[in-house]
């Protein structure tokens, strides 16, 4: 039996908005038809569920750490990334019940906020059960971390051993970040990855990362000392981090670069010349929480880069909502066009996770989730806009 949904606008994402459009969805959530008000004739229009707002596909959260959900409110704002990392490492311990309950709550929160798929980073198998039972599709990125060259082989083997804990094909191993992986690890990782899986790496989240790579100075040296790691193998590169590590990542794997808070125009030009399959994921609320600043978003837009949206974890956010992330971007960059940014939150995120065949746009045959944005004014995103899950 089909359900017919209508709103002031249907926004398919991959085509133009449809005023007073109608969408037909079957019991499994698969789209069976999309109509404008003049071409719709399958049934009595009285049977159509009518809503005030804009109907869109479900959101894609391209970056999260659901296993840190129990750390909500634990770390204060504005610590800077090295101090934030130190506190995550020292304060993440908790009972499994507390961790499980927090993850289950976070998963439910994301579902209610219209999120249908998540790119989620993990260091443990703690999140495997909640993902298996969830109505959300997860791609799990198992992080490889190893600062000292001697531990590279073990760290890669350790990460690979976790793959079988996550059922399905949506799992891959990935370097965590340039500051947490030695050059030896990057080289060994490149050889160890024999399939064209997706990579997702934290990139230039802090200016301290660029200082480390350019001059080998700054807060990260103190961070290494605090955790008992020897950074002697790291040498000053006289260039920003992304220009130092990107050539060592496997080719032609898709790479999601996350945060990009301190990515420069020169960095963007470098990446363009590398001709890699890159998606830039922005997590604005986490950037403000940790570093108190945002990426220079217009630089990415003007350069024609593919952008997606993530929430990061509840250790660095008060809510797992892609809509809230978009609101922050529009608040700080008034020149942004909602019809463009909504693509970042839907189809671009689906492309990032290689799930665009089913998610990210309203098209016949897809099962993308159906979400209503209430309170929209002439396709403008304001604080008044709320999300309601329809299917």
GROMACS .gro file of C-alpha atoms in nm:
model
  391
    1UNK     CA    1   0.000   0.000   0.000
    2UNK     CA    2   0.137   0.339  -0.097
    3UNK     CA    3   0.153   0.646   0.121
    4UNK     CA    4   0.127   0.986  -0.047
    5UNK     CA    5   0.309   1.281   0.108
    6UNK     CA    6   0.292   1.644   0.002
    7UNK     CA    7   0.434   1.977   0.119
    8UNK     CA    8   0.479   2.334   0.004
    9UNK     CA    9   0.783   2.205  -0.181
   10UNK     CA   10   0.935   1.869  -0.262
   11UNK     CA   11   1.313   1.908  -0.287
   12UNK     CA   12   1.452   1.606  -0.477
   13UNK     CA   13   1.810   1.746  -0.443
   14UNK     CA   14   1.923   1.620  -0.786
   15UNK     CA   15   1.654   1.822  -0.963
   16UNK     CA   16   1.465   2.146  -0.913
   17UNK     CA   17   1.218   2.199  -0.624
   18UNK     CA   18   0.859   2.099  -0.699
   19UNK     CA   19   0.598   2.341  -0.564
   20UNK     CA   20   0.307   2.156  -0.397
   21UNK     CA   21   0.465   1.832  -0.510
   22UNK     CA   22   0.356   1.484  -0.404
   23UNK     CA   23   0.572   1.181  -0.334
   24UNK     CA   24   0.452   0.820  -0.324
   25UNK     CA   25   0.629   0.583  -0.083
   26UNK     CA   26   0.562   0.212  -0.033
   27UNK     CA   27   0.556   0.025   0.300
   28UNK     CA   28   0.933  -0.036   0.279
   29UNK     CA   29   1.005   0.333   0.231
   30UNK     CA   30   1.094   0.298  -0.137
   31UNK     CA   31   0.988   0.589  -0.356
   32UNK     CA   32   0.737   0.480  -0.621
   33UNK     CA   33   0.646   0.815  -0.768
   34UNK     CA   34   0.711   1.189  -0.761
   35UNK     CA   35   0.452   1.427  -0.901
   36UNK     CA   36   0.380   1.794  -0.939
   37UNK     CA   37   0.031   1.922  -0.856
   38UNK     CA   38  -0.086   1.913  -1.218
   39UNK     CA   39   0.035   1.565  -1.313
   40UNK     CA   40  -0.086   1.383  -1.002
   41UNK     CA   41  -0.393   1.166  -1.067
   42UNK     CA   42  -0.339   0.814  -0.922
   43UNK     CA   43  -0.578   0.855  -0.628
   44UNK     CA   44  -0.818   1.093  -0.464
   45UNK     CA   45  -0.615   1.395  -0.349
   46UNK     CA   46  -0.803   1.378  -0.018
   47UNK     CA   47  -0.588   1.075   0.067
   48UNK     CA   48  -0.265   1.276   0.041
   49UNK     CA   49  -0.093   1.364   0.371
   50UNK     CA   50  -0.029   1.737   0.343
   51UNK     CA   51   0.244   1.919   0.542
   52UNK     CA   52   0.363   2.276   0.571
   53UNK     CA   53   0.731   2.286   0.489
   54UNK     CA   54   0.985   2.130   0.256
   55UNK     CA   55   1.021   1.756   0.204
   56UNK     CA   56   1.380   1.638   0.155
   57UNK     CA   57   1.565   1.304   0.166
   58UNK     CA   58   1.719   1.189   0.494
   59UNK     CA   59   2.038   1.354   0.613
   60UNK     CA   60   2.380   1.192   0.584
   61UNK     CA   61   2.612   1.241   0.881
   62UNK     CA   62   2.950   1.197   0.715
   63UNK     CA   63   3.153   1.204   1.038
   64UNK     CA   64   3.080   1.088   1.392
   65UNK     CA   65   3.232   0.897   1.686
   66UNK     CA   66   2.930   0.730   1.844
   67UNK     CA   67   3.151   0.536   2.089
   68UNK     CA   68   3.232   0.866   2.263
   69UNK     CA   69   2.867   0.951   2.328
   70UNK     CA   70   2.903   0.896   2.703
   71UNK     CA   71   3.147   1.192   2.713
   72UNK     CA   72   2.883   1.456   2.646
   73UNK     CA   73   2.965   1.764   2.854
   74UNK     CA   74   3.278   1.607   3.005
   75UNK     CA   75   3.537   1.820   2.824
   76UNK     CA   76   3.503   2.199   2.847
   77UNK     CA   77   3.482   2.417   2.539
   78UNK     CA   78   3.778   2.599   2.390
   79UNK     CA   79   4.061   2.371   2.504
   80UNK     CA   80   4.229   2.352   2.164
   81UNK     CA   81   4.277   2.022   1.987
   82UNK     CA   82   4.589   1.882   2.164
   83UNK     CA   83   4.434   1.941   2.509
   84UNK     CA   84   4.102   1.804   2.387
   85UNK     CA   85   4.272   1.483   2.270
   86UNK     CA   86   4.451   1.446   2.603
   87UNK     CA   87   4.123   1.473   2.791
   88UNK     CA   88   3.947   1.225   2.560
   89UNK     CA   89   4.223   0.972   2.630
   90UNK     CA   90   4.216   1.019   3.008
   91UNK     CA   91   3.839   1.057   3.058
   92UNK     CA   92   3.681   0.816   2.806
   93UNK     CA   93   3.680   0.521   3.047
   94UNK     CA   94   3.337   0.420   3.178
   95UNK     CA   95   3.129   0.113   3.250
   96UNK     CA   96   3.005  -0.075   2.944
   97UNK     CA   97   2.647  -0.011   3.054
   98UNK     CA   98   2.704   0.364   3.053
   99UNK     CA   99   2.878   0.347   2.715
  100UNK     CA  100   2.606   0.123   2.565
  101UNK     CA  101   2.321   0.336   2.700
  102UNK     CA  102   2.482   0.656   2.566
  103UNK     CA  103   2.538   0.504   2.221
  104UNK     CA  104   2.180   0.377   2.202
  105UNK     CA  105   2.051   0.721   2.300
  106UNK     CA  106   2.276   0.890   2.041
  107UNK     CA  107   2.163   0.650   1.768
  108UNK     CA  108   1.798   0.721   1.849
  109UNK     CA  109   1.868   1.095   1.855
  110UNK     CA  110   2.023   1.085   1.510
  111UNK     CA  111   1.732   0.883   1.370
  112UNK     CA  112   1.477   1.128   1.511
  113UNK     CA  113   1.682   1.415   1.366
  114UNK     CA  114   1.633   1.273   1.019
  115UNK     CA  115   1.975   1.109   0.979
  116UNK     CA  116   1.966   0.792   0.770
  117UNK     CA  117   2.337   0.708   0.730
  118UNK     CA  118   2.655   0.780   0.926
  119UNK     CA  119   3.027   0.763   0.861
  120UNK     CA  120   3.144   0.661   1.207
  121UNK     CA  121   3.499   0.635   1.344
  122UNK     CA  122   3.585   0.364   1.595
  123UNK     CA  123   3.882   0.248   1.801
  124UNK     CA  124   3.700  -0.047   1.958
  125UNK     CA  125   3.416  -0.288   1.882
  126UNK     CA  126   3.195  -0.121   2.143
  127UNK     CA  127   2.958   0.021   1.882
  128UNK     CA  128   2.909  -0.299   1.680
  129UNK     CA  129   2.585  -0.406   1.849
  130UNK     CA  130   2.408  -0.071   1.835
  131UNK     CA  131   2.499  -0.042   1.467
  132UNK     CA  132   2.373  -0.390   1.389
  133UNK     CA  133   2.037  -0.319   1.554
  134UNK     CA  134   2.001   0.039   1.425
  135UNK     CA  135   1.760   0.169   1.161
  136UNK     CA  136   2.051   0.387   1.045
  137UNK     CA  137   2.310   0.263   0.796
  138UNK     CA  138   2.663   0.296   0.936
  139UNK     CA  139   2.995   0.285   0.755
  140UNK     CA  140   3.252   0.219   1.027
  141UNK     CA  141   3.601   0.360   0.985
  142UNK     CA  142   3.837   0.169   1.214
  143UNK     CA  143   4.116   0.408   1.305
  144UNK     CA  144   4.484   0.322   1.276
  145UNK     CA  145   4.700   0.521   1.519
  146UNK     CA  146   5.076   0.489   1.563
  147UNK     CA  147   5.320   0.772   1.627
  148UNK     CA  148   5.633   0.561   1.667
  149UNK     CA  149   5.757   0.375   1.354
  150UNK     CA  150   5.824   0.050   1.542
  151UNK     CA  151   5.455   0.004   1.622
  152UNK     CA  152   5.324   0.050   1.265
  153UNK     CA  153   5.285  -0.319   1.173
  154UNK     CA  154   5.113  -0.405   1.500
  155UNK     CA  155   4.873  -0.109   1.477
  156UNK     CA  156   4.765  -0.202   1.124
  157UNK     CA  157   4.716  -0.565   1.225
  158UNK     CA  158   4.520  -0.457   1.533
  159UNK     CA  159   4.284  -0.244   1.324
  160UNK     CA  160   4.231  -0.519   1.068
  161UNK     CA  161   4.138  -0.760   1.347
  162UNK     CA  162   3.839  -0.541   1.432
  163UNK     CA  163   3.687  -0.553   1.083
  164UNK     CA  164   3.505  -0.882   1.143
  165UNK     CA  165   3.334  -0.735   1.451
  166UNK     CA  166   3.126  -0.507   1.226
  167UNK     CA  167   2.880  -0.701   1.012
  168UNK     CA  168   2.817  -0.615   0.649
  169UNK     CA  169   3.040  -0.455   0.388
  170UNK     CA  170   3.030  -0.101   0.527
  171UNK     CA  171   3.359  -0.104   0.717
  172UNK     CA  172   3.717  -0.006   0.637
  173UNK     CA  173   4.039   0.083   0.816
  174UNK     CA  174   4.177   0.435   0.792
  175UNK     CA  175   4.459   0.647   0.932
  176UNK     CA  176   4.323   0.856   1.219
  177UNK     CA  177   4.507   1.184   1.154
  178UNK     CA  178   4.843   1.309   1.025
  179UNK     CA  179   4.958   1.401   1.376
  180UNK     CA  180   4.880   1.051   1.508
  181UNK     CA  181   5.049   0.846   1.234
  182UNK     CA  182   5.419   0.821   1.155
  183UNK     CA  183   5.546   0.838   0.798
  184UNK     CA  184   5.638   0.470   0.830
  185UNK     CA  185   5.280   0.387   0.926
  186UNK     CA  186   5.144   0.581   0.627
  187UNK     CA  187   5.377   0.390   0.394
  188UNK     CA  188   5.291   0.052   0.543
  189UNK     CA  189   4.920   0.138   0.543
  190UNK     CA  190   4.936   0.215   0.171
  191UNK     CA  191   5.076  -0.134   0.105
  192UNK     CA  192   4.836  -0.302   0.346
  193UNK     CA  193   4.520  -0.166   0.180
  194UNK     CA  194   4.464  -0.385  -0.124
  195UNK     CA  195   4.102  -0.284  -0.190
  196UNK     CA  196   3.962   0.051  -0.299
  197UNK     CA  197   3.785   0.109   0.031
  198UNK     CA  198   3.690   0.454   0.159
  199UNK     CA  199   3.933   0.640   0.383
  200UNK     CA  200   3.832   0.907   0.634
  201UNK     CA  201   4.105   1.112   0.799
  202UNK     CA  202   4.097   1.408   1.038
  203UNK     CA  203   4.261   1.693   0.850
  204UNK     CA  204   4.397   2.028   0.970
  205UNK     CA  205   4.153   2.056   1.258
  206UNK     CA  206   4.403   2.273   1.446
  207UNK     CA  207   4.671   2.519   1.342
  208UNK     CA  208   4.898   2.327   1.580
  209UNK     CA  209   4.891   2.044   1.325
  210UNK     CA  210   5.032   2.271   1.055
  211UNK     CA  211   5.293   2.407   1.298
  212UNK     CA  212   5.402   2.052   1.374
  213UNK     CA  213   5.453   1.966   1.009
  214UNK     CA  214   5.602   2.296   0.898
  215UNK     CA  215   5.842   2.362   1.185
  216UNK     CA  216   5.808   2.075   1.437
  217UNK     CA  217   5.702   2.313   1.711
  218UNK     CA  218   5.388   2.371   1.918
  219UNK     CA  219   5.141   2.202   2.146
  220UNK     CA  220   5.154   1.861   1.981
  221UNK     CA  221   5.508   1.808   2.109
  222UNK     CA  222   5.375   1.857   2.462
  223UNK     CA  223   5.088   1.620   2.381
  224UNK     CA  224   5.330   1.345   2.273
  225UNK     CA  225   5.532   1.393   2.591
  226UNK     CA  226   5.217   1.369   2.804
  227UNK     CA  227   5.124   1.030   2.654
  228UNK     CA  228   5.479   0.894   2.663
  229UNK     CA  229   5.537   0.889   2.288
  230UNK     CA  230   5.861   0.980   2.113
  231UNK     CA  231   5.809   1.204   1.806
  232UNK     CA  232   6.175   1.197   1.700
  233UNK     CA  233   6.090   1.030   1.370
  234UNK     CA  234   5.875   1.330   1.274
  235UNK     CA  235   6.076   1.586   1.079
  236UNK     CA  236   5.990   1.944   0.991
  237UNK     CA  237   5.846   1.938   0.637
  238UNK     CA  238   5.837   2.314   0.566
  239UNK     CA  239   5.481   2.270   0.439
  240UNK     CA  240   5.134   2.212   0.582
  241UNK     CA  241   5.027   1.867   0.694
  242UNK     CA  242   4.802   1.779   0.401
  243UNK     CA  243   5.082   1.844   0.154
  244UNK     CA  244   5.304   1.611   0.357
  245UNK     CA  245   5.080   1.305   0.401
  246UNK     CA  246   4.833   1.302   0.109
  247UNK     CA  247   5.083   1.144  -0.137
  248UNK     CA  248   5.117   0.846   0.099
  249UNK     CA  249   4.747   0.756   0.097
  250UNK     CA  250   4.638   0.462  -0.123
  251UNK     CA  251   4.526   0.534  -0.478
  252UNK     CA  252   4.258   0.550  -0.618
  253UNK     CA  253   4.070   0.521  -0.288
  254UNK     CA  254   3.806   0.780  -0.205
  255UNK     CA  255   3.923   1.004   0.081
  256UNK     CA  256   3.698   1.195   0.319
  257UNK     CA  257   3.898   1.481   0.471
  258UNK     CA  258   3.732   1.581   0.798
  259UNK     CA  259   3.725   1.926   0.966
  260UNK     CA  260   3.968   2.121   0.739
  261UNK     CA  261   3.952   2.415   0.978
  262UNK     CA  262   4.298   2.542   0.883
  263UNK     CA  263   4.311   2.433   0.518
  264UNK     CA  264   4.458   2.716   0.308
  265UNK     CA  265   4.409   2.818  -0.054
  266UNK     CA  266   4.753   2.673  -0.128
  267UNK     CA  267   4.641   2.345   0.027
  268UNK     CA  268   4.330   2.343  -0.191
  269UNK     CA  269   4.542   2.406  -0.498
  270UNK     CA  270   4.779   2.125  -0.397
  271UNK     CA  271   4.492   1.879  -0.355
  272UNK     CA  272   4.346   1.983  -0.690
  273UNK     CA  273   4.676   1.911  -0.863
  274UNK     CA  274   4.698   1.571  -0.692
  275UNK     CA  275   4.379   1.470  -0.877
  276UNK     CA  276   4.246   1.252  -0.595
  277UNK     CA  277   3.888   1.148  -0.521
  278UNK     CA  278   3.829   1.387  -0.228
  279UNK     CA  279   3.524   1.482  -0.024
  280UNK     CA  280   3.571   1.761   0.231
  281UNK     CA  281   3.360   1.703   0.543
  282UNK     CA  282   3.278   2.005   0.761
  283UNK     CA  283   3.184   1.969   1.131
  284UNK     CA  284   3.120   2.334   1.224
  285UNK     CA  285   2.978   2.292   1.574
  286UNK     CA  286   3.271   2.074   1.681
  287UNK     CA  287   3.517   2.325   1.534
  288UNK     CA  288   3.360   2.599   1.745
  289UNK     CA  289   3.352   2.373   2.051
  290UNK     CA  290   3.720   2.277   2.035
  291UNK     CA  291   3.902   2.555   1.849
  292UNK     CA  292   3.650   2.840   1.854
  293UNK     CA  293   3.673   2.897   1.480
  294UNK     CA  294   3.540   2.768   1.148
  295UNK     CA  295   3.692   2.668   0.815
  296UNK     CA  296   3.697   2.934   0.544
  297UNK     CA  297   3.398   2.778   0.374
  298UNK     CA  298   3.380   3.025   0.081
  299UNK     CA  299   3.726   2.910  -0.029
  300UNK     CA  300   3.596   2.556  -0.074
  301UNK     CA  301   3.281   2.677  -0.251
  302UNK     CA  302   3.471   2.905  -0.488
  303UNK     CA  303   3.713   2.623  -0.567
  304UNK     CA  304   3.423   2.395  -0.661
  305UNK     CA  305   3.508   2.133  -0.398
  306UNK     CA  306   3.270   1.853  -0.299
  307UNK     CA  307   3.152   1.926   0.056
  308UNK     CA  308   2.971   1.704   0.307
  309UNK     CA  309   2.855   1.760   0.667
  310UNK     CA  310   2.930   1.576   0.992
  311UNK     CA  311   2.852   1.622   1.360
  312UNK     CA  312   3.169   1.478   1.518
  313UNK     CA  313   3.104   1.322   1.860
  314UNK     CA  314   2.905   1.426   2.165
  315UNK     CA  315   3.241   1.486   2.332
  316UNK     CA  316   3.265   1.796   2.110
  317UNK     CA  317   2.898   1.872   2.045
  318UNK     CA  318   2.575   1.910   2.239
  319UNK     CA  319   2.356   1.748   1.975
  320UNK     CA  320   2.387   1.512   1.678
  321UNK     CA  321   2.190   1.709   1.422
  322UNK     CA  322   2.288   1.782   1.063
  323UNK     CA  323   2.020   2.052   1.052
  324UNK     CA  324   2.191   2.232   1.341
  325UNK     CA  325   2.526   2.209   1.159
  326UNK     CA  326   2.369   2.374   0.854
  327UNK     CA  327   2.219   2.648   1.071
  328UNK     CA  328   2.565   2.732   1.208
  329UNK     CA  329   2.710   2.755   0.858
  330UNK     CA  330   2.431   2.985   0.740
  331UNK     CA  331   2.462   3.200   1.051
  332UNK     CA  332   2.835   3.259   0.994
  333UNK     CA  333   2.835   3.269   0.613
  334UNK     CA  334   2.529   3.464   0.501
  335UNK     CA  335   2.621   3.432   0.135
  336UNK     CA  336   2.557   3.057   0.137
  337UNK     CA  337   2.261   2.929  -0.067
  338UNK     CA  338   2.039   2.670   0.104
  339UNK     CA  339   1.979   2.487  -0.225
  340UNK     CA  340   2.354   2.429  -0.234
  341UNK     CA  341   2.419   2.349   0.132
  342UNK     CA  342   2.133   2.099   0.148
  343UNK     CA  343   2.325   1.900  -0.115
  344UNK     CA  344   2.621   1.886   0.125
  345UNK     CA  345   2.391   1.736   0.390
  346UNK     CA  346   2.234   1.475   0.161
  347UNK     CA  347   2.363   1.364  -0.179
  348UNK     CA  348   2.726   1.470  -0.119
  349UNK     CA  349   2.738   1.273   0.204
  350UNK     CA  350   2.591   0.975   0.022
  351UNK     CA  351   2.860   1.007  -0.246
  352UNK     CA  352   3.123   1.024   0.029
  353UNK     CA  353   3.004   0.690   0.171
  354UNK     CA  354   2.940   0.529  -0.171
  355UNK     CA  355   2.568   0.485  -0.098
  356UNK     CA  356   2.423   0.731  -0.351
  357UNK     CA  357   2.240   0.447  -0.527
  358UNK     CA  358   1.991   0.437  -0.236
  359UNK     CA  359   2.043   0.755  -0.033
  360UNK     CA  360   2.085   1.129  -0.069
  361UNK     CA  361   1.809   1.225  -0.313
  362UNK     CA  362   1.438   1.173  -0.380
  363UNK     CA  363   1.427   0.951  -0.687
  364UNK     CA  364   1.204   0.662  -0.790
  365UNK     CA  365   1.349   0.331  -0.669
  366UNK     CA  366   1.553   0.482  -0.387
  367UNK     CA  367   1.493   0.436  -0.014
  368UNK     CA  368   1.651   0.759   0.114
  369UNK     CA  369   1.428   0.834   0.413
  370UNK     CA  370   1.173   1.115   0.397
  371UNK     CA  371   1.224   1.424   0.613
  372UNK     CA  372   1.018   1.739   0.655
  373UNK     CA  373   1.173   2.078   0.728
  374UNK     CA  374   0.911   2.286   0.905
  375UNK     CA  375   0.931   2.664   0.925
  376UNK     CA  376   1.118   2.726   0.601
  377UNK     CA  377   1.070   3.074   0.455
  378UNK     CA  378   1.129   3.100   0.080
  379UNK     CA  379   1.403   2.835   0.090
  380UNK     CA  380   1.585   3.022   0.366
  381UNK     CA  381   1.728   2.837   0.665
  382UNK     CA  382   1.667   3.012   0.998
  383UNK     CA  383   1.670   2.914   1.366
  384UNK     CA  384   1.294   2.853   1.341
  385UNK     CA  385   1.333   2.555   1.108
  386UNK     CA  386   1.267   2.216   1.267
  387UNK     CA  387   1.305   1.862   1.139
  388UNK     CA  388   1.033   1.597   1.138
  389UNK     CA  389   1.084   1.240   1.020
  390UNK     CA  390   0.807   1.121   0.785
  391UNK     CA  391   0.946   0.787   0.662
   0.00000   0.00000   0.00000
